[in-house]
PDB file of C-alpha atoms and ligand atoms in Angstrom:
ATOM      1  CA  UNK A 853     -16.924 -43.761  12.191  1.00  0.00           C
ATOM      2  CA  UNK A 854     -13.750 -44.294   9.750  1.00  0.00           C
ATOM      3  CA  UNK A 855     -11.756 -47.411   8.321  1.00  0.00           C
ATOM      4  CA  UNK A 856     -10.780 -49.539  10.743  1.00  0.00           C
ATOM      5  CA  UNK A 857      -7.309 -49.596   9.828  1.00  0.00           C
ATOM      6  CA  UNK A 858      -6.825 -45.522  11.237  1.00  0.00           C
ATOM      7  CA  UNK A 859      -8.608 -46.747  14.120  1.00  0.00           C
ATOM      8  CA  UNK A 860      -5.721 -49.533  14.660  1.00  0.00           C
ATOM      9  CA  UNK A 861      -2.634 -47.056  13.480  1.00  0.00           C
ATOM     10  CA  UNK A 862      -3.905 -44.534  16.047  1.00  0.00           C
ATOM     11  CA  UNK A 863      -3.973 -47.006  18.828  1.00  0.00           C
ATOM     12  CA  UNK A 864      -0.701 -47.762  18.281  1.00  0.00           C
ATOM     13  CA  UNK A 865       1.140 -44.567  17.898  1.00  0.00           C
ATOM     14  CA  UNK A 866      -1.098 -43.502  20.981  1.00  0.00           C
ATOM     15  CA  UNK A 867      -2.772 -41.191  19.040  1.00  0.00           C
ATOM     16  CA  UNK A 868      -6.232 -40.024  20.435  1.00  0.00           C
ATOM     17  CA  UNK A 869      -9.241 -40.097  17.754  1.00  0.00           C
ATOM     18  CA  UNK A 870     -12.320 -38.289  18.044  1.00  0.00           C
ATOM     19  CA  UNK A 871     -15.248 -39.100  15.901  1.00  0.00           C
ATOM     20  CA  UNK A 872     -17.209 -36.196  14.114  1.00  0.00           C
ATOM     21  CA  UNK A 873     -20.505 -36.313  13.448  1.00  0.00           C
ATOM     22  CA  UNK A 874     -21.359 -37.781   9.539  1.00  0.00           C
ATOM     23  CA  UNK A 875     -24.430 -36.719   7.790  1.00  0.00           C
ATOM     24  CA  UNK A 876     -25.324 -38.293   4.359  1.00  0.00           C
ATOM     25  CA  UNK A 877     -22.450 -35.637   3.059  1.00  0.00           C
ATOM     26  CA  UNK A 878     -19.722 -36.900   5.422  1.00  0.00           C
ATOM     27  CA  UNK A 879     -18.239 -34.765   8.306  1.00  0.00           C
ATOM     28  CA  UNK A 880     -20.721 -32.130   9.487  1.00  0.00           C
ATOM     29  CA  UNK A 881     -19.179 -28.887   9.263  1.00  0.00           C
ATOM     30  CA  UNK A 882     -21.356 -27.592  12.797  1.00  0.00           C
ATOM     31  CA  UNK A 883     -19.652 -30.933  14.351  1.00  0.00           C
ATOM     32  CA  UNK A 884     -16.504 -30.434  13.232  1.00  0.00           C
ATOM     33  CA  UNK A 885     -15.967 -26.842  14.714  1.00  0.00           C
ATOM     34  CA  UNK A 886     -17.241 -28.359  18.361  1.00  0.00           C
ATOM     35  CA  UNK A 887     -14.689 -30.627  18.326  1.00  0.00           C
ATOM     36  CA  UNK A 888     -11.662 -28.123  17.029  1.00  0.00           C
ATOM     37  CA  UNK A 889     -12.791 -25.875  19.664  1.00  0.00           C
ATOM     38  CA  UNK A 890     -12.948 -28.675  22.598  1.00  0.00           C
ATOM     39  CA  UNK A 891      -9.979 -30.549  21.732  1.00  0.00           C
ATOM     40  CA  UNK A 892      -7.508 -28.689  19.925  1.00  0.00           C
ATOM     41  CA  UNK A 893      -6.791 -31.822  17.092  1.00  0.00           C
ATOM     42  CA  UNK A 894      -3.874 -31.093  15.129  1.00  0.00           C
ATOM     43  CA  UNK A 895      -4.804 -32.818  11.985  1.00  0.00           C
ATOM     44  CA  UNK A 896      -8.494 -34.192  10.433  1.00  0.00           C
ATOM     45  CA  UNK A 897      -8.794 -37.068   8.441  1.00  0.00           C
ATOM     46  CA  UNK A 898     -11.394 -37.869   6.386  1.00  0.00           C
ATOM     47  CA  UNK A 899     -12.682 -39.979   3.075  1.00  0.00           C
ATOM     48  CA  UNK A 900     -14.831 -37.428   1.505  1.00  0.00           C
ATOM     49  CA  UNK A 901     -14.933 -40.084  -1.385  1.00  0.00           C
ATOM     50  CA  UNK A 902     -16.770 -42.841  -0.420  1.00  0.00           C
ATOM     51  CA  UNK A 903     -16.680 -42.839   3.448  1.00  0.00           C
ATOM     52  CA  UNK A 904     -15.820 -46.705   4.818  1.00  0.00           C
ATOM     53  CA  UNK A 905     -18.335 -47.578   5.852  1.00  0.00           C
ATOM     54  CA  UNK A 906     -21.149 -45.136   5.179  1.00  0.00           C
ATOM     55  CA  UNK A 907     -20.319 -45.108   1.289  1.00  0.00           C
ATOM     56  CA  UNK A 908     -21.173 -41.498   1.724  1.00  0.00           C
ATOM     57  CA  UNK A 909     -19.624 -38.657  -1.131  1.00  0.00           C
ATOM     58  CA  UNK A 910     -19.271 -34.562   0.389  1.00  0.00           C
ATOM     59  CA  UNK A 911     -20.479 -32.493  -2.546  1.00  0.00           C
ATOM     60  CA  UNK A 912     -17.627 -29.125  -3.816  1.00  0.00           C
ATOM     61  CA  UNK A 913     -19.513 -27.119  -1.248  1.00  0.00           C
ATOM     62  CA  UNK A 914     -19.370 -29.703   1.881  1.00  0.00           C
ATOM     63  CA  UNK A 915     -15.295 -30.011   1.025  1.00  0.00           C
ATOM     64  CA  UNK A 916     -15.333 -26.091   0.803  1.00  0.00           C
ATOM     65  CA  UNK A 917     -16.469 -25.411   3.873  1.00  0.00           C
ATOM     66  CA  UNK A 918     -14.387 -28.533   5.897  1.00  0.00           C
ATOM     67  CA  UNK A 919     -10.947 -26.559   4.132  1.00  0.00           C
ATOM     68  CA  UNK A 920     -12.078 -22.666   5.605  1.00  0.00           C
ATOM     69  CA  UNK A 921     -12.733 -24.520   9.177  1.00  0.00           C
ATOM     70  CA  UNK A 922      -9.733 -26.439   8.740  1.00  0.00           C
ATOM     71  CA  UNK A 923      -7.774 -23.317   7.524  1.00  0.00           C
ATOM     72  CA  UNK A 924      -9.280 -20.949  10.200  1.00  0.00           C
ATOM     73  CA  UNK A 925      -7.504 -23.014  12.999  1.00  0.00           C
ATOM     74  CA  UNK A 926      -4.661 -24.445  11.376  1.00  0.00           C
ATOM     75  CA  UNK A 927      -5.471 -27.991  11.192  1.00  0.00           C
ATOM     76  CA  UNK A 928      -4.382 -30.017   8.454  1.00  0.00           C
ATOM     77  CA  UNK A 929      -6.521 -32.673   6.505  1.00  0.00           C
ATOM     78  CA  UNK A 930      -5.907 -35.425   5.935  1.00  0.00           C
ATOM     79  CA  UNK A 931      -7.358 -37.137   2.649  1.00  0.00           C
ATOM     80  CA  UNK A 932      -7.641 -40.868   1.993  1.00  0.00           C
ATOM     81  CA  UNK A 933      -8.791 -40.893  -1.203  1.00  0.00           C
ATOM     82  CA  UNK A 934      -7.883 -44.152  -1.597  1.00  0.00           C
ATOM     83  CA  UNK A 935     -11.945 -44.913  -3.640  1.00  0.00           C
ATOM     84  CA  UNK A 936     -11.730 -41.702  -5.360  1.00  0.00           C
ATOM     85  CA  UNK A 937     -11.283 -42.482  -8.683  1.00  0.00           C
ATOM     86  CA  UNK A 938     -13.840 -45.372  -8.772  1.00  0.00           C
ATOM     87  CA  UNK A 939     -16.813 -43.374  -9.170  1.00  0.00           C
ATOM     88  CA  UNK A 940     -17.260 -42.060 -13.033  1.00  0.00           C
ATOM     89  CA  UNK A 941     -17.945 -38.487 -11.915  1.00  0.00           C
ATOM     90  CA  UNK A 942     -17.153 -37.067  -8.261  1.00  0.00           C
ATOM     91  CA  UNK A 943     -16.009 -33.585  -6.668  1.00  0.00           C
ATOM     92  CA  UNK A 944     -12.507 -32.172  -6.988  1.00  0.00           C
ATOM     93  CA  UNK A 945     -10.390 -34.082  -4.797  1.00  0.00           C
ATOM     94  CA  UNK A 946     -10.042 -31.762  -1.697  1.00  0.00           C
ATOM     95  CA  UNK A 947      -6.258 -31.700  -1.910  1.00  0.00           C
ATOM     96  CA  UNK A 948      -7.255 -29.996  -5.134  1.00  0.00           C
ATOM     97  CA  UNK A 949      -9.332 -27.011  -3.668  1.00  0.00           C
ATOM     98  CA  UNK A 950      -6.211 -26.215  -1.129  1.00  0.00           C
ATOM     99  CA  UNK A 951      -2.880 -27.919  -1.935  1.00  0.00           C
ATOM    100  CA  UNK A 952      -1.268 -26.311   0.996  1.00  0.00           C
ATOM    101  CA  UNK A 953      -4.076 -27.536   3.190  1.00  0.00           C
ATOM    102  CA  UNK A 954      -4.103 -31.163   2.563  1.00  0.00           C
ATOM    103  CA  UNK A 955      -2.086 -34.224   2.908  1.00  0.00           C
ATOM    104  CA  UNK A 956      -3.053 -36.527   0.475  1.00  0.00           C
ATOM    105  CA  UNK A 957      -3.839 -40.155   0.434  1.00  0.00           C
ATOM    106  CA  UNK A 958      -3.651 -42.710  -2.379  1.00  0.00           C
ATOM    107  CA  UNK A 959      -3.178 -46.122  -3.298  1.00  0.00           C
ATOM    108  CA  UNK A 960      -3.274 -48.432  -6.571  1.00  0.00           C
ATOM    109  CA  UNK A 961      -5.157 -51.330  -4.714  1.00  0.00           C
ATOM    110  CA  UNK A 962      -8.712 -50.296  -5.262  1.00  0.00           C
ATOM    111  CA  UNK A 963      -8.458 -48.960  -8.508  1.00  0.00           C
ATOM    112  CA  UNK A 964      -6.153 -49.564 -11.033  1.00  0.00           C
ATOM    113  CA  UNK A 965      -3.345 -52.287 -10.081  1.00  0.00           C
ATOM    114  CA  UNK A 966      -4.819 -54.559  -7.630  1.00  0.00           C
ATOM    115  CA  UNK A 967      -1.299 -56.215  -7.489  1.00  0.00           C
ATOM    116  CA  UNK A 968       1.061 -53.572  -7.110  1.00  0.00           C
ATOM    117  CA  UNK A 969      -0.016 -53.013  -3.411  1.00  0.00           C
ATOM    118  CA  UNK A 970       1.518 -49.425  -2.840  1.00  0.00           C
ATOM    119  CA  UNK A 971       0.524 -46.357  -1.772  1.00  0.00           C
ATOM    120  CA  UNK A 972       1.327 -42.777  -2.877  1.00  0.00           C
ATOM    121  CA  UNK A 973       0.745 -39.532  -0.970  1.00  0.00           C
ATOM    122  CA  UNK A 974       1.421 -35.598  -1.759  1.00  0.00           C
ATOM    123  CA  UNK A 975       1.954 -33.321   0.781  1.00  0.00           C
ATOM    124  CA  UNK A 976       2.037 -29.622   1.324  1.00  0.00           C
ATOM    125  CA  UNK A 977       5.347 -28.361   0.585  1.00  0.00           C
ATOM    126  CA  UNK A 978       6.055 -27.509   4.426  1.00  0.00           C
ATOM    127  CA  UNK A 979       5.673 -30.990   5.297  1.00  0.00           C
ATOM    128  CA  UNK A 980       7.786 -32.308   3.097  1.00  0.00           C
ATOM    129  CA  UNK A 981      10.995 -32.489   4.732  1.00  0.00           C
ATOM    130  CA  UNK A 982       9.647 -34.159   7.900  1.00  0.00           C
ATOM    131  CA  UNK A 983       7.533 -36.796   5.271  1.00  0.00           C
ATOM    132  CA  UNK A 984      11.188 -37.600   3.315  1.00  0.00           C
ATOM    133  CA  UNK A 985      12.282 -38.124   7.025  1.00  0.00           C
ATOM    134  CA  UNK A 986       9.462 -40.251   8.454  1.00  0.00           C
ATOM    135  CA  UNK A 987       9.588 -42.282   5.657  1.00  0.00           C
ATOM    136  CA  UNK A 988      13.043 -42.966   5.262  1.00  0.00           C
ATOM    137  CA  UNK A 989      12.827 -43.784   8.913  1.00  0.00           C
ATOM    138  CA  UNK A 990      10.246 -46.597   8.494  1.00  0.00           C
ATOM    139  CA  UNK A 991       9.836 -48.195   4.728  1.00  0.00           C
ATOM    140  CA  UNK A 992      12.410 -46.687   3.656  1.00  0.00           C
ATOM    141  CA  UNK A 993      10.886 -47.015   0.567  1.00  0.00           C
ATOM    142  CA  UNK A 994       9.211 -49.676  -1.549  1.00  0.00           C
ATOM    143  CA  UNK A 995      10.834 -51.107  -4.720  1.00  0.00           C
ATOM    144  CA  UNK A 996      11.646 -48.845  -7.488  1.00  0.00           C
ATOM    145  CA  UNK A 997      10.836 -51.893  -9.809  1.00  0.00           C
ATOM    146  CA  UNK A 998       7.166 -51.384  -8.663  1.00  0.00           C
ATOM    147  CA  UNK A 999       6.947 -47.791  -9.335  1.00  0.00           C
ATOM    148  CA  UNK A1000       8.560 -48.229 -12.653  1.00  0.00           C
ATOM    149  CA  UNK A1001       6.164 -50.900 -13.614  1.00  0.00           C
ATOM    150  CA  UNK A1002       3.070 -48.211 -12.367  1.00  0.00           C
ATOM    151  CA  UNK A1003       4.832 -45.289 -14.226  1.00  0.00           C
ATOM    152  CA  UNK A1004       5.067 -47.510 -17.324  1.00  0.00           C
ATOM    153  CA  UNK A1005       1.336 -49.214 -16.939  1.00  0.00           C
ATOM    154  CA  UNK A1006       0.315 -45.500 -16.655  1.00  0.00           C
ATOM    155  CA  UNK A1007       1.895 -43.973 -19.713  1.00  0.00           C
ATOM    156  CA  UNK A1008       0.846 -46.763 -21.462  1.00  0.00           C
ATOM    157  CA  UNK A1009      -2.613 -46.279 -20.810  1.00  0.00           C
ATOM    158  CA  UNK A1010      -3.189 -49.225 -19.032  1.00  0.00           C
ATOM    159  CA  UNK A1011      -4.182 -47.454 -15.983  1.00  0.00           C
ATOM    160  CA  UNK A1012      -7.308 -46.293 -17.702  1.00  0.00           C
ATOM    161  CA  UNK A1013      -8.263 -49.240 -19.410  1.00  0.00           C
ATOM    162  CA  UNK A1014      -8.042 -50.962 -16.108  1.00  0.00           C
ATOM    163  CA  UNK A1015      -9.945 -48.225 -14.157  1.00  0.00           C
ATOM    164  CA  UNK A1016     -12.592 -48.640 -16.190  1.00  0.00           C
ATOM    165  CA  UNK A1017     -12.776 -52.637 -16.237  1.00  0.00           C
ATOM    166  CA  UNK A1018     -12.618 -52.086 -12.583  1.00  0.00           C
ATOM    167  CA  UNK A1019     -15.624 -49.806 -12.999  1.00  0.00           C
ATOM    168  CA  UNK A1020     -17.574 -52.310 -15.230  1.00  0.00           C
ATOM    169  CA  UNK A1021     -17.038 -55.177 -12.998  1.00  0.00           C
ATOM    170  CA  UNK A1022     -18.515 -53.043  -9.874  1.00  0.00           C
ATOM    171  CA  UNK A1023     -21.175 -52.197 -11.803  1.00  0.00           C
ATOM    172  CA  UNK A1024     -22.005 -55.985 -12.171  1.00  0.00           C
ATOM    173  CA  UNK A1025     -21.956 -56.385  -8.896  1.00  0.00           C
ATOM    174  CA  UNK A1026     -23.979 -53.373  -7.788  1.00  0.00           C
ATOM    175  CA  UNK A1027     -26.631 -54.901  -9.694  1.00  0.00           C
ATOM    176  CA  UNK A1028     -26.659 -57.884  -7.501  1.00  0.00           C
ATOM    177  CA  UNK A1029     -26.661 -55.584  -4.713  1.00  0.00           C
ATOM    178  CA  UNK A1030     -29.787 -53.329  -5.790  1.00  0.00           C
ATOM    179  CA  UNK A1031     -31.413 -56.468  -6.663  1.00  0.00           C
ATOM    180  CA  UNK A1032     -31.316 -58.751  -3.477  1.00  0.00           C
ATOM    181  CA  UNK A1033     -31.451 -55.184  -1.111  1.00  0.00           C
ATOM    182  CA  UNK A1034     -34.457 -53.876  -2.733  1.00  0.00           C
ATOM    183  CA  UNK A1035     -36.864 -52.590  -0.062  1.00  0.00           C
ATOM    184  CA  UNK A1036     -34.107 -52.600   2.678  1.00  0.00           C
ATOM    185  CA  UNK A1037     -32.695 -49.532   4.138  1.00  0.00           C
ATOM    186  CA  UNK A1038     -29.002 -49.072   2.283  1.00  0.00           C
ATOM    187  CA  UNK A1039     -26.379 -46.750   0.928  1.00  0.00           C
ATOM    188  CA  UNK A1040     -24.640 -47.157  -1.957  1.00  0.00           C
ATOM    189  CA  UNK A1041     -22.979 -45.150  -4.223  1.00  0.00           C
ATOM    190  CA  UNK A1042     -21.931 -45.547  -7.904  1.00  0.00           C
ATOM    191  CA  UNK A1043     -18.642 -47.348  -8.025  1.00  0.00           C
ATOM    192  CA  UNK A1044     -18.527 -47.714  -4.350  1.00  0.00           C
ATOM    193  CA  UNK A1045     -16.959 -51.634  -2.990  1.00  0.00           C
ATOM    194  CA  UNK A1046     -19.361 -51.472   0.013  1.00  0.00           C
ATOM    195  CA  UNK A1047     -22.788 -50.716   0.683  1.00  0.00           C
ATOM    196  CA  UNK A1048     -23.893 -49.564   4.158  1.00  0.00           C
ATOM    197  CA  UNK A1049     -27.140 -51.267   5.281  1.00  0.00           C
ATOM    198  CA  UNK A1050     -29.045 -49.989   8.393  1.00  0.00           C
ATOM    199  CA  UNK A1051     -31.048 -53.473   9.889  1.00  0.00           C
ATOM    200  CA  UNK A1052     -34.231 -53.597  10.231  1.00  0.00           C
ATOM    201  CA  UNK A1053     -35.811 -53.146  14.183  1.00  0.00           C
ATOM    202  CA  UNK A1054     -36.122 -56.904  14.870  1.00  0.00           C
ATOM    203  CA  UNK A1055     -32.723 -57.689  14.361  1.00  0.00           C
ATOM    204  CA  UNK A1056     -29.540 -56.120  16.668  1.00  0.00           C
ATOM    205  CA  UNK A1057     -26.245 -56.356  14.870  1.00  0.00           C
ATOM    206  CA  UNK A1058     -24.411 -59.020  16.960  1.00  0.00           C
ATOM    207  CA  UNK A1059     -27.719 -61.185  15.893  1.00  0.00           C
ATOM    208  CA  UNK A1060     -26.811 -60.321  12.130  1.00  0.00           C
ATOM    209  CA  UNK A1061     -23.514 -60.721  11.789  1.00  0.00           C
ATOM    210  CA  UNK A1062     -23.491 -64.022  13.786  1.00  0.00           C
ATOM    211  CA  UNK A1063     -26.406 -65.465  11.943  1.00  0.00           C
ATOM    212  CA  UNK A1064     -25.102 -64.436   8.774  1.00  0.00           C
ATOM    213  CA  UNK A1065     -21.779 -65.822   9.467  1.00  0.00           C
ATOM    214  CA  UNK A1066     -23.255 -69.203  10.290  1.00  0.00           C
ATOM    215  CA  UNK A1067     -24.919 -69.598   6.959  1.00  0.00           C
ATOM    216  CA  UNK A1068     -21.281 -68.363   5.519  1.00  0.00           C
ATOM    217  CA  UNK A1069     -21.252 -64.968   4.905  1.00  0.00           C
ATOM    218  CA  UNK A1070     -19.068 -62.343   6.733  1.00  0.00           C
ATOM    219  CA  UNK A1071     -20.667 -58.968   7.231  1.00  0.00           C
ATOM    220  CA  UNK A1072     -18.328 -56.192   9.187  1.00  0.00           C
ATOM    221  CA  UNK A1073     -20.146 -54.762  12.485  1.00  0.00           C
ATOM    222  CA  UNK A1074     -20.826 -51.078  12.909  1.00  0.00           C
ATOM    223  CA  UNK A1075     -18.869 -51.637  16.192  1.00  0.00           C
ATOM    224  CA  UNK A1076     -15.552 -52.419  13.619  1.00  0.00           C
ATOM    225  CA  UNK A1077     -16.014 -48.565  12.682  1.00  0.00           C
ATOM    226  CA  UNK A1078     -16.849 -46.608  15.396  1.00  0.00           C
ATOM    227  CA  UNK A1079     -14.341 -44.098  17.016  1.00  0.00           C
ATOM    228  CA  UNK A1080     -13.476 -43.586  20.678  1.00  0.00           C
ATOM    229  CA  UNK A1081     -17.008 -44.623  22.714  1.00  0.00           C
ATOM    230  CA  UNK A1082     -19.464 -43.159  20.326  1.00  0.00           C
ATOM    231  CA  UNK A1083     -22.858 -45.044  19.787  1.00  0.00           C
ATOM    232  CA  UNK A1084     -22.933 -47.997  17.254  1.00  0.00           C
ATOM    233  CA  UNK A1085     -25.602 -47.808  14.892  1.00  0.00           C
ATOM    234  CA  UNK A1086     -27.308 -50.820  14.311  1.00  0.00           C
ATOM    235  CA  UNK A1087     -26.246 -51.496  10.606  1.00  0.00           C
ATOM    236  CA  UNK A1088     -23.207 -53.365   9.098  1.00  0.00           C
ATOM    237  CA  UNK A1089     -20.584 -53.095   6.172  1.00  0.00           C
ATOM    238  CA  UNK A1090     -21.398 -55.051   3.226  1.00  0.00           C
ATOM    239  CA  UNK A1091     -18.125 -55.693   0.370  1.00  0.00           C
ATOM    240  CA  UNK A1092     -18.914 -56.161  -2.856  1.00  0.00           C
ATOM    241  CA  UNK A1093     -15.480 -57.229  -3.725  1.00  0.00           C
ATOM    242  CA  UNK A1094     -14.378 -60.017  -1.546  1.00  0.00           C
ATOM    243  CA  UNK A1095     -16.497 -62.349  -2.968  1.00  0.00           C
ATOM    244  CA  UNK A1096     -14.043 -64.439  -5.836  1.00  0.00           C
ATOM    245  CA  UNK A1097     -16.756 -64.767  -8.418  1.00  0.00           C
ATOM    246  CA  UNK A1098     -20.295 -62.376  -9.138  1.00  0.00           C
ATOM    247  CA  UNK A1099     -21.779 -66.134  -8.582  1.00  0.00           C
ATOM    248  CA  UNK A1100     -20.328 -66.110  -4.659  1.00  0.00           C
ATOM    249  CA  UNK A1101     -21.926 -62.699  -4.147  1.00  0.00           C
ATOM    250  CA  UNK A1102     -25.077 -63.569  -5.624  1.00  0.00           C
ATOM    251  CA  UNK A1103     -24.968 -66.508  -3.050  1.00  0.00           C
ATOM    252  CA  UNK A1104     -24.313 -64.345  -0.065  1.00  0.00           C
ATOM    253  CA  UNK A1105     -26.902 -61.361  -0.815  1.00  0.00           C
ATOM    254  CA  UNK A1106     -29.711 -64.216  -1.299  1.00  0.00           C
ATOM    255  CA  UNK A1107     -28.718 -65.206   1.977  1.00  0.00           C
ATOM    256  CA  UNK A1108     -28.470 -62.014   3.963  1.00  0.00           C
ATOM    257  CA  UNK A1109     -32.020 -61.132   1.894  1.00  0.00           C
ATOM    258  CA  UNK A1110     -33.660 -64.123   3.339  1.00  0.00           C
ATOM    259  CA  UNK A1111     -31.949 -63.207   6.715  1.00  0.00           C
ATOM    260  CA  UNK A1112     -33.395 -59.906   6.921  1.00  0.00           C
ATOM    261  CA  UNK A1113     -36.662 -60.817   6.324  1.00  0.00           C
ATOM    262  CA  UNK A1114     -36.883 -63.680   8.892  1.00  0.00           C
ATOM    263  CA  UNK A1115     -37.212 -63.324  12.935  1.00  0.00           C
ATOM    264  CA  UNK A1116     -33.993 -63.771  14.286  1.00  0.00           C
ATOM    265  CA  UNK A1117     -34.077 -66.891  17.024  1.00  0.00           C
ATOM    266  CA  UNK A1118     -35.202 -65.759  20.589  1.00  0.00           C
ATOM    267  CA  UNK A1119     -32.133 -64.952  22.652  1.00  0.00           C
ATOM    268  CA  UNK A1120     -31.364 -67.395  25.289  1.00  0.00           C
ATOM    269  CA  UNK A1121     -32.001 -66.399  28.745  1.00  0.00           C
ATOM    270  CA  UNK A1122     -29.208 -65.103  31.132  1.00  0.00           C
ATOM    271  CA  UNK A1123     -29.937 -65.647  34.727  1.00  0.00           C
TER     272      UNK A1123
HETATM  273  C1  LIG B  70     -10.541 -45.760   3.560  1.00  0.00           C
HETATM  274  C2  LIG B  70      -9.387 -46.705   3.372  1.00  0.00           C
HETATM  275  N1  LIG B  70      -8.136 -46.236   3.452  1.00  0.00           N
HETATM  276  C3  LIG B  70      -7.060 -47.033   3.284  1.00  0.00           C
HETATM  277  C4  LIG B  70      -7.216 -48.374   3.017  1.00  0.00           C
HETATM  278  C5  LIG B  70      -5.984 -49.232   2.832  1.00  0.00           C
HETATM  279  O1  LIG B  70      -5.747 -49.379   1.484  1.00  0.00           O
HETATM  280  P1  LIG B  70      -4.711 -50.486   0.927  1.00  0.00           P
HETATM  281  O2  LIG B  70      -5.558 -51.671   0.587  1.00  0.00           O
HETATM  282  O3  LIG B  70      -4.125 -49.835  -0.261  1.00  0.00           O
HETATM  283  O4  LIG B  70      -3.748 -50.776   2.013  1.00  0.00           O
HETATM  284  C6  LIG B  70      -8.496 -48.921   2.915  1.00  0.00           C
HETATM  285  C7  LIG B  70      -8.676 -50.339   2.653  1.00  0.00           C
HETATM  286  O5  LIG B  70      -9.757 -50.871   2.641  1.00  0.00           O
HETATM  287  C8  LIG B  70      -9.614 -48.064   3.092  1.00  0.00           C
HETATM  288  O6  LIG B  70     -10.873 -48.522   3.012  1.00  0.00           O
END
């Protein structure tokens, strides 16, 4: 499972995905050499911050052992970090651990500058002439008055200050979370925007998700996640930030609570 949004890009460059297995850690490392030895894949990507949706965070040792596969047979990773710097304390960044391994993935519109809506990205230095191509060849680039604004923001310190705001107001909202979820089965981690919540037997996701968005709360599918025809688990994405106030959220969780805990209606009968 990965964020929807690869799932889309892929489709469109014809680009064929294969899911890896994901343990509470991320990519399994036994799962990931199956699939480099059965389908040759040029490139893994991978969240190791914060997997959308599982929420889950791959410890130094997990990352360690994903680069030596990686480097063993030449595949090049891919690393959307673009939640790492919401937690308080995490791993290295993997890009880190092998510079010359990694392509990585950033943006400013979890963390620090909701509004500036860009991206940044470092690459190993072999790539780089093909990335100055590529990207002359499609944005072009974005405005320089943007980047000059981030630059600024960032010597300026403002880029902290905000970080940790950010962090504070998650916090808030994780509260909510812990509260209205307690005695359900979830992940969440510290900092994360969404917690993933496995349903309970009585209730399939296309139930959930329907029923919750008739009382007026959207909740993503599993199905929304899931690569090529693996299995969807019966759970779904909860956001913690979409909600414009902590008032809204509070609203929602009550109502997915109550949800949970009631017997979904019968389904009808297909003949
Ligand atoms: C894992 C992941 N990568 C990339 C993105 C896209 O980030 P942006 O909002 O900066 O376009 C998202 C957005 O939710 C995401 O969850």
């Amino acid at each position: 499972m990965c964020y929807p949004g690869l799932i889309t890009l892929a489709k469109q460059l014809k680009i064929e995905l294969k899911g890896v297995a994901l343990d509470e850690q991320g990519i399994c490392p036994d799962s990931l050499l199956s699939h480099i030895e059965k389908y040759h894949p040029k490139a893994l990507y991978l969240t190791p911050t914060l997997q959308n949706p599982t929420t889950a965070i791959m410890s130094e040792a997990r990352r360690q052992q994903i680069i030596d596969i990686c480097r063993a047979h030449q595949v090049i990773i891919i690393e959307d970090d673009v939640c790492g710097l919401l937690p308080d304390q995490r791993p290295p960044a993997m890009v880190e651990m092998a510079p010359q391994q990694v392509i990585y993935l950033n943006s400013f519109s979890k963390g620090a500058f909701k509004g500036l809506r860009f991206a940044y990205l470092h690459t190993p230095a072999h790539l780089q002439t093909a990335f100055n191509s590529a990207i002359r060849g499609s944005v072009w680039n974005i405005s320089p008055l943007l980047v000059d604004v981030a630059i600024q923001w960032i010597q300026a310190g403002f880029a902290d200050k905000a970080l940790i705001e950010q962090r504070r107001l998650i916090g808030q909202r994780a509260q909510l979370l812990h509260h209205h979820m307690a005695g359900m089965d979830y992940s969440y981690q510290e900092g994360g925007l969404h917690c993933w919540l496995r349903l309970p037997a009585n209730w399939r996701c296309s139930q959930f998700v329907a029923a919750a968005q008739q009382h007026g709360v959207e909740v993503a599918s599993a199905e929304h996640f899931v690569v090529d025809n693996q299995a969807s688990p019966n759970a779904v994405r909860l956001s913690l930030g979409q909600a414009e106030s902590n008032q809204q959220l509070d609203q929602g969780l009550a109502i997915l609570a109550k949800l949970l805990k009631a017997t979904p209606e019968p389904k009808r009968q297909l003949f």
